[in-house]
Structures are given as C-alpha cells and as structure tokens.
Amino acid sequence: MPVATYLQAVNLALKEEMRRDPDVFVMGEDVAVLGGAFKATEGILDEFGPDRIIDTPISEALLVGAGVGAASLGLRPIVEMQFMDFISCGFDQLVNMAATARYRHGGGLRVPLVVRGPTGAGVHGALFHSQDPEAWFTRVPGLKVVAPATARDARGLLKAAIRDDDPVIFLEHKRLYRSVKEALPDEQEPEPLGVARLARGGSDVSIVTYGGTLPLCLAAAERLAAEGVDVEVLDLRTLLPMDFAAIARTVGKTGKLLAVHEDRRTGGLGGEILARVVEDLWDELDAPPRRVTAKDTHTPFAPTLEAFVLPSEDEIADAARGLAAY
Amino acid sequence: MPVATYLQAVNLALKEEMRRDPDVFVMGEDVAVLGGAFKATEGILDEFGPDRIIDTPISEALLVGAGVGAASLGLRPIVEMQFMDFISCGFDQLVNMAATARYRHGGGLRVPLVVRGPTGAGVHGALFHSQDPEAWFTRVPGLKVVAPATARDARGLLKAAIRDDDPVIFLEHKRLYRSVKEALPDEQEPEPLGVARLARGGSDVSIVTYGGTLPLCLAAAERLAAEGVDVEVLDLRTLLPMDFAAIARTVGKTGKLLAVHEDRRTGGLGGEILARVVEDLWDELDAPPRRVTAKDTHTPFAPTLEAFVLPSEDEIADAARGLAAY
Amino acid sequence: MKLTREFEERISRLHLQNKVFGGVYSGRGQEAIAVGCCADLGPQDVVFPLHRDLGVFVVKGVEPGRLMAQILGKEGGLSRGKDSFLHAGDLSKGVFGGTSMLGATLPVACGAALKFKLRHEPYVAVAFFGEGASSRGDVHEAMNFAGVHQLPVVFVCENNRYAYSTPQSLQMAVEDVAERAAGYGMKGLVCSGNDLAAVLETMGRALRRARDGGGPTLVECKTYRYRGHSEHDPARYRTEEELLEWSTRDPIPRWELYLEARGRDVAKVRRETEAEVTRVVDEAVAFAEASPEPEGPEAFEDLYATPLAVPEAPEGPAAFEPEPPQLTH
Amino acid sequence: MKLTREFEERISRLHLQNKVFGGVYSGRGQEAIAVGCCADLGPQDVVFPLHRDLGVFVVKGVEPGRLMAQILGKEGGLSRGKDSFLHAGDLSKGVFGGTSMLGATLPVACGAALKFKLRHEPYVAVAFFGEGASSRGDVHEAMNFAGVHQLPVVFVCENNRYAYSTPQSLQMAVEDVAERAAGYGMKGLVCSGNDLAAVLETMGRALRRARDGGGPTLVECKTYRYRGHSEHDPARYRTEEELLEWSTRDPIPRWELYLEARGRDVAKVRRETEAEVTRVVDEAVAFAEASPEPEGPEAFEDLYATPLAVPEAPEGPAAFEPEPPQLTH
Ligand SMILES: Cc1ncc(C[n+]2csc(CCOP(=O)(O)OP(=O)(O)O)c2C)c(N)n1
Ligand SMILES: Cc1ncc(C[n+]2csc(CCOP(=O)(O)OP(=O)(O)O)c2C)c(N)n1
Ligand SMILES: [Mg+2]
Ligand SMILES: [Mg+2]
C-alpha cells in the first residue's frame, strides 16, 4: 500500500471493519453524503449504502444515546462528533449512560460503541474547534480512551476500538490528519488497546506523550540527540487504561520523566502521570519530573496567541535538556 | 447565634445575600415551594416572594444558560442543581458558555453566576446521587470552584461566591449538610475565595484535603496525635484557583504530603496537587507524596460496596503514619 | 397491577423497617400504565422504565426475587448491588435500566429502535418518561430523530401532574405533552392512565403502528401519584381535595368494574390474584433477604466487558516513525 | 435598506480578502433576516446572532472596524483576538456572542429576557438559530422555559434548508420549525426570509407581543444560503437548479422592487448606498489592518473579572474546628 495520511488511515480502518463485520455502522452529522467535515468517512456511503452510514440531525446527546442503545442490542455503532468539542453537548450520555450501562445491568450487557472525531489545536480553530477533551473522560471508569499519533496506529487502534466490547472514545488529532503520512502494510491487524509504544529509544530522559504532541517530542529528541542527549519517547496511545508498566520501564531506565501534552496543564493527564510515578517509582527518580503542556487558558484564535498558549518543540527541548542536566 | 448545621449555614448565606442585594435571585428545580430537595432554600419564597426564587422545569442546560444570560445583564443568579450529578446535563453551558463568555467579549461583560448544589457520597445515593464532579471543572479556565467543609465556610464562602463577578461552582457535600454543626457568629463577612485554611497545625505530615473528607482527616489526625504523630491538615476550600502558596508552606514545614479526597484517584485533584508539588517543591520533600482517594470505579449502592470504594479514616491514618515513619 | 401494588406495599413496609436505604419512588395509582403498556410486548421488545415503573419490570417477566434483591442492594439483584432501586435492567427480558438523569433513556430507546429498523425486525422500543422529564433536551433530540427515521418506538409520557413539587403549569405552557408530537411528525395520543382498558387500547394502536412501519407514537397517560415524590416526601404542595378526587379514580377498582361489566366473577379473580400475589411477593422477599450482601471488591466487576490486562509494551524503537509534522491547514 | 446593501457588500469583500484564516461562514442570500429582525431594536434589546449573522452586528451598531478586526483576529477586535469570526459580542451594543455550540445561545437569551421581565423593562431578547440547530436539546429547553414564563424573547429560525450538507428532510420530519411553537404555548410565525418587507412585518408583530407582555414568539424565516457551508465547502450536495431557483429570489432586488413600487428613485439610493458602503468598509479594513496583533500573554487576560491574587493563608489552627462528623442520613 502506498503512503497514507493519518486521515486516510482512519478512513481505511472504518471501511475494513465495515467489510469484515456487518454490525458495524456509522452515524453522525454530515458523515454520509458529504463524507464528514474532514472526509474521514468519504466513500462509505457509496460502498456500504445508507443503512450503514447515517446522516443525523444536530443532536449530540441523541447520537451518543442512540449509540448506546444500538450497541446494547448487538450492533457496533461508530458515532462521529464533527468536532470533539461538541461532545460537551452529549456529555451526560457518555459519562453517565454509556460508562455505567454494563455496571447497572450487573454485567448483563455490552456496549461496543466508538465515539470518534477530531480534537486538538494548532490550526487556528479557536475556543470551540481546538479542544483536547481527553481528561474529561480518562477519569471515567467504564470508558476507554484512545489517542493515536501515527497513521499506522490510527488504523490499528481504530480497528481494535471497533472490535472492543466497551465504549471507546477515539480521539483523532486534526493537525495530524494531513500532516502525518507513512507507508502502511496491505493488511494490518488491530493494535491492542492499553499498550503504549516506544516511539524512540533513549537512555537519558523519558518523554511520555500521546496524540498531537508526539511529532513535537520526536523533533525535540532529534535536536537533543545532536547535542548528545539521548531521549526516549513513549507514545501512550491508549489513555484509559494507561499502560503504567511501560511508563515504569522507561522511568526505571532513565530516572527522568517529562510528560508532554497539548491539553492544558491543570487537570491534564500529565498531572496524573507525575502523581503515579512519584507514588510508585520514587526511588527510581533522579530528578523532579516535569510537564510541558498548554498554558492554563482557553485556546485562542489569533496565531500569536495560539502559539503562546500551545506547547512548543522549544519548550519540550528545553525541559528535556534541563532534566538531562539535573 | 446558636449552633448551625452546614445546611443551615448555606440557607443563611443565601438569605443574607438576598437581603443585602436585590439583584441576587435563585432558580432551580423545586427550590421555591418545596424549599429544595435538601431544604437549602427553605423560607426564601416566604421572605422574598416568587420573583426572587423560581421553580423551573427540569432543564439543567437551560438553568445554567439562563443564569449566564441574567448574570451578563447584571443580575446575580444562583442556580441550584438538585444533585450536582445532574450538571452533566448542563455541562456544555457551564464549561463552554459560562466559562468563556467574558473571554469571547474581550472582557466586555461579567458573569456573576453561582451554580450550587449537593455533591458527594456516603449516604447510599448510588451512581447518580453520589458524584464528586469537581475535577471536571477545576480544569476549566474561567470558572472558579469552591468546596466548603465547615458550616462557617459554607456561609462565608457562599457569600463570597455570590458577590464574585465570575461563574462559581459551589459544591456542598451532602454528607456534611446535617452532620457538621458549629456555632456561628451573628454577623459574618464573606470568606475570601482562593485562600486555603489551616484546619489543624502539625509538624510531621501535611494532609491537603477539602470538602467531605476534611472530617475524616481531622479524625485520623486526632488518632495519630495519640500515637505521637503530629499531623497538619490544610483545607483547600477553593479548588480553582488553588492556594498553592498554602500548600507550599505546609509541605515546606513537614516535607511530607498526603492528598486526600473523596473523588476517584485517576483524574482527581490529588494528582494535580502531587504533580505541582513535585515539580515546584522537589527539594522540600522528605518522602514520596501520597494520595488517599476513592477507588477507580463508580460509587456503588450497597453499603458494603460503597464503604469499600470510599476513602476511610483508617486508610488516611495508615497513609499518614506511613509517611511519618518514612 | 395488584402484583405491582403489593410489591410496592412490601417495599414501603421494608422501607419502614429500615431495610431499604436510598430513595424509594412509589408508582401507587399509576400501575395501569406499566401493565397496559407492557401487556402486549414480547421478550424481544425492549422497554425503558422510569423510576416509578416497578410494574414494567414485573410485567416484562423480570424475576421478582431478583427485583426485590435489587431494591435491597443485594448480590442477587439485577445490578448485583451496584445501583439502587430501579436503576438497573435485565436485557434478557428486554428491560433496559436507566440512569437517574431524567429523559436520558429516550435517545437510547431510539438506538434500540434503529436496530430493529435496520435489521427489519418486528420489535418495538418503549420508553417511559414523566411530564417533568419532558422538559429535558434529550427528550426533544430523541423525538425528533424518531420522527425523521420513522422508528418503531413508543414514547409513553406518564403525566402525573407533578414533578416532585413542581406542578405541570410550571413545567410547560401546554395542557398535553402529546401536543408536541405534531412538531416531530409523529402521532400523539392521550388517554386516561388510570383506566387499564384505555391504556391497553391506546398502546395497542401505537404498537401496531410501530410494528407496521408506521413510525413512532407519543402516548400520554394522564394519571396521579398517590404518594409523595419519594418516601421522604409528605407532598404538602398538593391539596387534599386533589388527592381525594384522584383517589376515586383508582385504576384497580376501575378495572374490576370493567371486568364485572364483562361478566367476570371479580370476587373470585380478586381472591385468586391476592393469594398468588402474596405468594410471589413472599417468595421474592425471601429470596432477596437470603441473597448475600456483596463484599466490596465486586465494586470493580462489570465495569468492562473486555478488561485489559495490560501486556508488556513492545520494546525497541518502533518500526514506523512518523515524519515530522507538515502542517497543511 | 442602506444597511442591507452595506453588510451584503461587506460580506462579499470578506470573501475576496484572503486575510481571514479559520472558518468563514457566509450569510449571502439571507441578509434580509438580520436587517428585518434588528431594524426595530434599540440598544438595550439584546440579540444573540448565529454564525452567519454578520448583519446583526452591523445593524445593532457594532463598530465596523472592530468587527473587521475581530474577523482578522486582531487586538482591536471584539474578543481582542481571542475567538474567531462571529464568536464574540459587544454587549454595549446589545450583542451577545455565542459559542460554536449550535443552539446554546437560546437558554442564554431566556436569561436575558427573564431579567427584562423581573425588572419590568420593555426590552426584548432576540435569538437566532438555524433549522439545523433546532434539533439541539438546548433549543427545546429554552423554548419550553420561555413559554412557561411568557418571556419577552423572539426566537428567529433562519431556515435555509441545509445544515452543512444535511437537508431539512433529514433534520426534521416537519415542513416548518414553527409548527413546534404550539407545543410550547407560544405563537409561531412563518415568513419569507428573502423578503425584507415580510421580515419587518412579521418581526414587528413578534416584537410588539414581547414588549406588551404577550410572551415569546417563534419566527421562522424561509431562506437559502447561496454559498457553501463555509468558504471551504463547494456544496456539491445541492443541485444547480435549486441554487438558480433561489437566486431569482434574491432579497436585494426584491427590496429594490418594493421601494420602486413605492416611488423611490432606486438608482439614486443604490448610488448613495454604494458610496457609503465602500467608505465604511474601507475604513473598517483600514482600522483592522492597522490594529496590532496580540503578542501572546494577552491569552491570560479577560478570563476572570475578579482575578485572585492568592493572599497569604491565615496561619495557625483555625478558630473553628468542626466537630467530628455525625452522619445522620
Ligand atoms: C436530569 C435530572 N434532573 C433532576 C432530577 C431530580 N429528579 C428526580 S425525579 C424528579 C421529578 C420527576 O418528575 P416527572 O418526570 O414528572 O416524573 P414523576 O416523578 O412525576 O413520575 C426530579 C426533578 C433528575 N433525576 N434528573
Ligand atoms: C452542537 C454543534 N454540533 C455541530 C456543530 C457543527 N456545525 C457547525 S454549523 C453546522 C450546520 C448548522 O446548520 P444550521 O443550524 O441550519 O445553520 P446554517 O449553517 O444553515 O445557517 C454544524 C453541524 C456545531 N457547531 N455545534
Ligand atoms: Mg410527574
Ligand atoms: Mg441551515
């Protein structure tokens, strides 16, 4: 298969799973005729017909709730949020209905629902088309949260998410949609959920990241390599459950932890990572762990403001360099 | 003034502020005629009439949104959630509309809105009447989050929240409503937002907590005192913004940090506290900081299950003892 | 109906004996709705009961013992002690349990109905909601969607004139919730929810329409709850006259009169029913009381269908490294 | 009428200038709605515009320069570069800016109207929404509340038959959104949104009702957007016939005919207007381009009205220590 973008990988995974399993179908706003605002569902209507991909009214709560209903009866709905920011409008259905359905039924049902869509900043989307909502969901038992950073993972993890029997929030970083490309194999198995991936080996400092900031971290690591600092980069891929064993391995190796994400600092996943590491791996640490994240404000529109708020390759490199020198 | 319960303190603050300022009014489900499901608004209809306290339809999104509208035009609405769990249904209005209104208007308006109601577990309320939602909001710039643990603070902080010109989420722990009582002064000034309170002085271990777990922490500290362990207990009171200076003072003093909350561990405020402390106060720490929290699952109904999930005085005492001995 | 009522009586009694903790919501006076709406449903039809719809569970065939154990928070309950009262379901009997969030099951019911439609199955989803819940946004989104896709779903509004203390006049500016049906391109029907025959007849029409591909119906059943909102609520916001007035319209004697008019020996029916009801409820209570309390760690069970035992991460640099990002937007 | 042309021109200019990044949503073809709905509003009446309602800002008197700077993300913009396009407001002119979440301003408009009602002020809140947004739960909650409290609010539905690519038939099962008004106990009115005279007349009725304490109205304006959903959208999901058909109903020639029939020298009006429009737009663009870009740290400004400089915590054990908890529930 030729080089595919992250976006094409998403599209491919959807089609491959729809071919494999007639229970898989897609619902969302403008997903069928238009093929989605970002074209993630392009071609699905033509290949699978209108029973397998449904253009819905603008009703995010309905979308998630109907997904729970269809999933509980054995279908495998994939619900697209046109932008993940709008999940705030279906929030209750996700964190209360979907996340507890199995629990409330004493284990007597399964909810194989995927809620997917574009997240993230860096394209001047401003306050409501730039959000990184993962930390709202990583604190909700009963949900799984996945955030691929490569085209290969977008394909492999989305397949796994679709085959998974629990509600999965699948976060696609919109800045990666067309900027990330790689050669993909003709056939690709699902990538297991819950397993981090070592994106780059190194011995001096561990960067733990996911999603939109992986490319920044790799670029920063590249720069530091030229300075003789050997940075290891762990791509979490699944955010709930988190692969803490992999974090422990890399921290055990380097003794120095830098958590990086595009989400804001306060209440972001980085805090949780740092807390677990200091609780469980205190004796492994050779330096205070650090975070590089967006600043604690909304993601603003003007490019100057947005650049000021978002984490940068420079900040990552500086923090890693500082840790290495500690 | 005689001894008042935490609930009476809430009621008192509402009435005192309504007497002081004709722009203050209350909206919510069953707040007027019934006086609220927990009686927090009892007597307000009689004293202030139906224009100052409004029984609304069951429409949480409307409630928060209308609060933003009325507040933007200069009123001071207090919106009650019958249980804070239901804020999930008004989530978008809170985290997107209320939290960004001023930002979107370039500073050209104020949103003096209070959203208040009962949170928390320990009364067999099960999954949807036991939630601790604070961490959904402490990560949202533009909001303020307050969680009193004493009757005096319930009164003083609620007054401050009502007078504040920003949207404040005011979390009243329902287990404290009638279990916490204290003598209150006849007149009481607002208690400033954003300032933690040293609930107990001590030199060996610092417990940082808030809301429903404060009584458990004080009881545990009492027990440890008998064993010769001197525990300091800091009551955060305001969760956003967090009084990090106070945390730094107590950690500087003891070198040992235990964060305690009733909310779940993963994604709870404790992780943020630990992360900031290790980032900023690494050299002050004499032991790995720890958390005692609810376990990472839903808050179940059966008393045995609920007790298993919630943090206990025993766990707090054990953790503090362990830290002291480290 | 009698079974529902006796079951509830027993729950009230247990509540008084302090064996039920947590909220208890009585549907006393409204029993004809659950019975009438579920009588003609099969096991594959899926219902979404409300917090007062004990009768829905009973008529749909949920085991009374498990139901009672559910209410007592026992291991043998539908949610295995996890959630309280009627916040639980038994999908094997076609009962989907809701959250507490009012109105939130209506979108879920649409999803179930969508499945029936996509699979050309002759089943129906039936979602119950109060006139209070009708104010929630979820209800609107669900009804609109059901209208657009002409889904086999029946929305049953149990209009008992109060939402906790809030009278209908403060909940909406219309007399009938069913007036809204037209705005969703669906049929709205109103009937007395205290008249089992009327409920059966009205629901029959709605079910036939749904099964014949005729789309959704909004059935509004006018009724009244005799008791307070929950067992804690003395319901002082209502007048005694109103309560008395509605007491004369109790669904059980009304149904007996109906049977009598059709030549049934009501005294005999009553005797037999009563004996049967007592037996069933006794057995349910016995089962529930014998059911063990969960111990604690079960709190982690049933969270996930596919729990992830996180395996070892593949070591070594990944086979694929993404190119540095090329921002194209 | 001058205003019609004025903002029409302005939108065209915006399209041509490549200085706008982020989404640009054209209201071309729908201009008569904003003008007709806002023409009779005073500065104290508060409007809640939609993403295509540039005209609302203009007619309500927002400074064109600040509006243009807003769209260019400059410091001089309404949100000072914080948010994009029309997600900003100027409450000093009675314009409340929405979030992106469709329908979310309708509850806020109810809050504004509630204030007018509680204070016995003769003002009106006017909230715009698309037929697509009508499917959101917030819209329902708002309309219901407005009905119950008979609030001085007008809900203006700009029904342009499409929500992005989604045609009205997949959005709802009815022809008129206004059919829903009855279910909320309010009046529903339908008019041509391409006929300024009709909009003025219809909105006039709604405003009079609101100011006279007659409660809310749902005004539906039938219209069509000539351009794609955003400037990126070629809108292939529509037919050319449809577009042509609607192009013949352009609001501007229609209004000119209307004026002509009333004896106005339209050619003269047009000339004057065009000169005026060019001047205003030129000035706005000049202002916007001269406005500085924010530097960065302004991203922290305007978050709070009362930022908290956290003071020193009071040291020493607190004066009050709570008694150990006595769990009474
Ligand atoms: C979203 C939401 N808001 C508030 C509540 C609290 N609550 C529980 S029952 C109830 C009244 C419900 O009235 P109605 O829908 O008419 O049903 P009824 O109790 O009358 O059968 C309220 C307000 C809730 N459960 N969910
Ligand atoms: C809650 C929400 N869901 C989805 C979107 C994405 N979106 C932006 S505009 C639009 C179509 C809106 O259609 P309509 O309400 O008819 O207004 P129009 O654009 O036709 O003027 C959609 C789906 C959004 N902004 N908010
Ligand atoms: Mg009711
Ligand atoms: Mg439209």
PDB file of C-alpha atoms and ligand atoms in Angstrom, chain D residues 130-132 158-164, ligand 4:
ATOM      1  CA  GLY D 130     -30.682  27.588  12.073  1.00  0.00           C
ATOM      2  CA  GLU D 131     -33.127  24.855  11.211  1.00  0.00           C
ATOM      3  CA  GLY D 132     -30.228  22.514  11.887  1.00  0.00           C
ATOM      4  CA  GLU D 158     -33.207  31.079   9.765  1.00  0.00           C
ATOM      5  CA  ASN D 159     -34.370  28.083   7.817  1.00  0.00           C
ATOM      6  CA  ASN D 160     -32.052  27.888   4.843  1.00  0.00           C
ATOM      7  CA  ARG D 161     -32.945  24.233   4.161  1.00  0.00           C
ATOM      8  CA  TYR D 162     -29.494  22.884   4.828  1.00  0.00           C
ATOM      9  CA  ALA D 163     -27.324  22.326   7.848  1.00  0.00           C
ATOM     10  CA  TYR D 164     -23.935  21.978   6.232  1.00  0.00           C
TER      11      TYR D 164
HETATM   12 MG    MG E   4     -29.487  25.779   7.927  1.00  0.00          MG
END
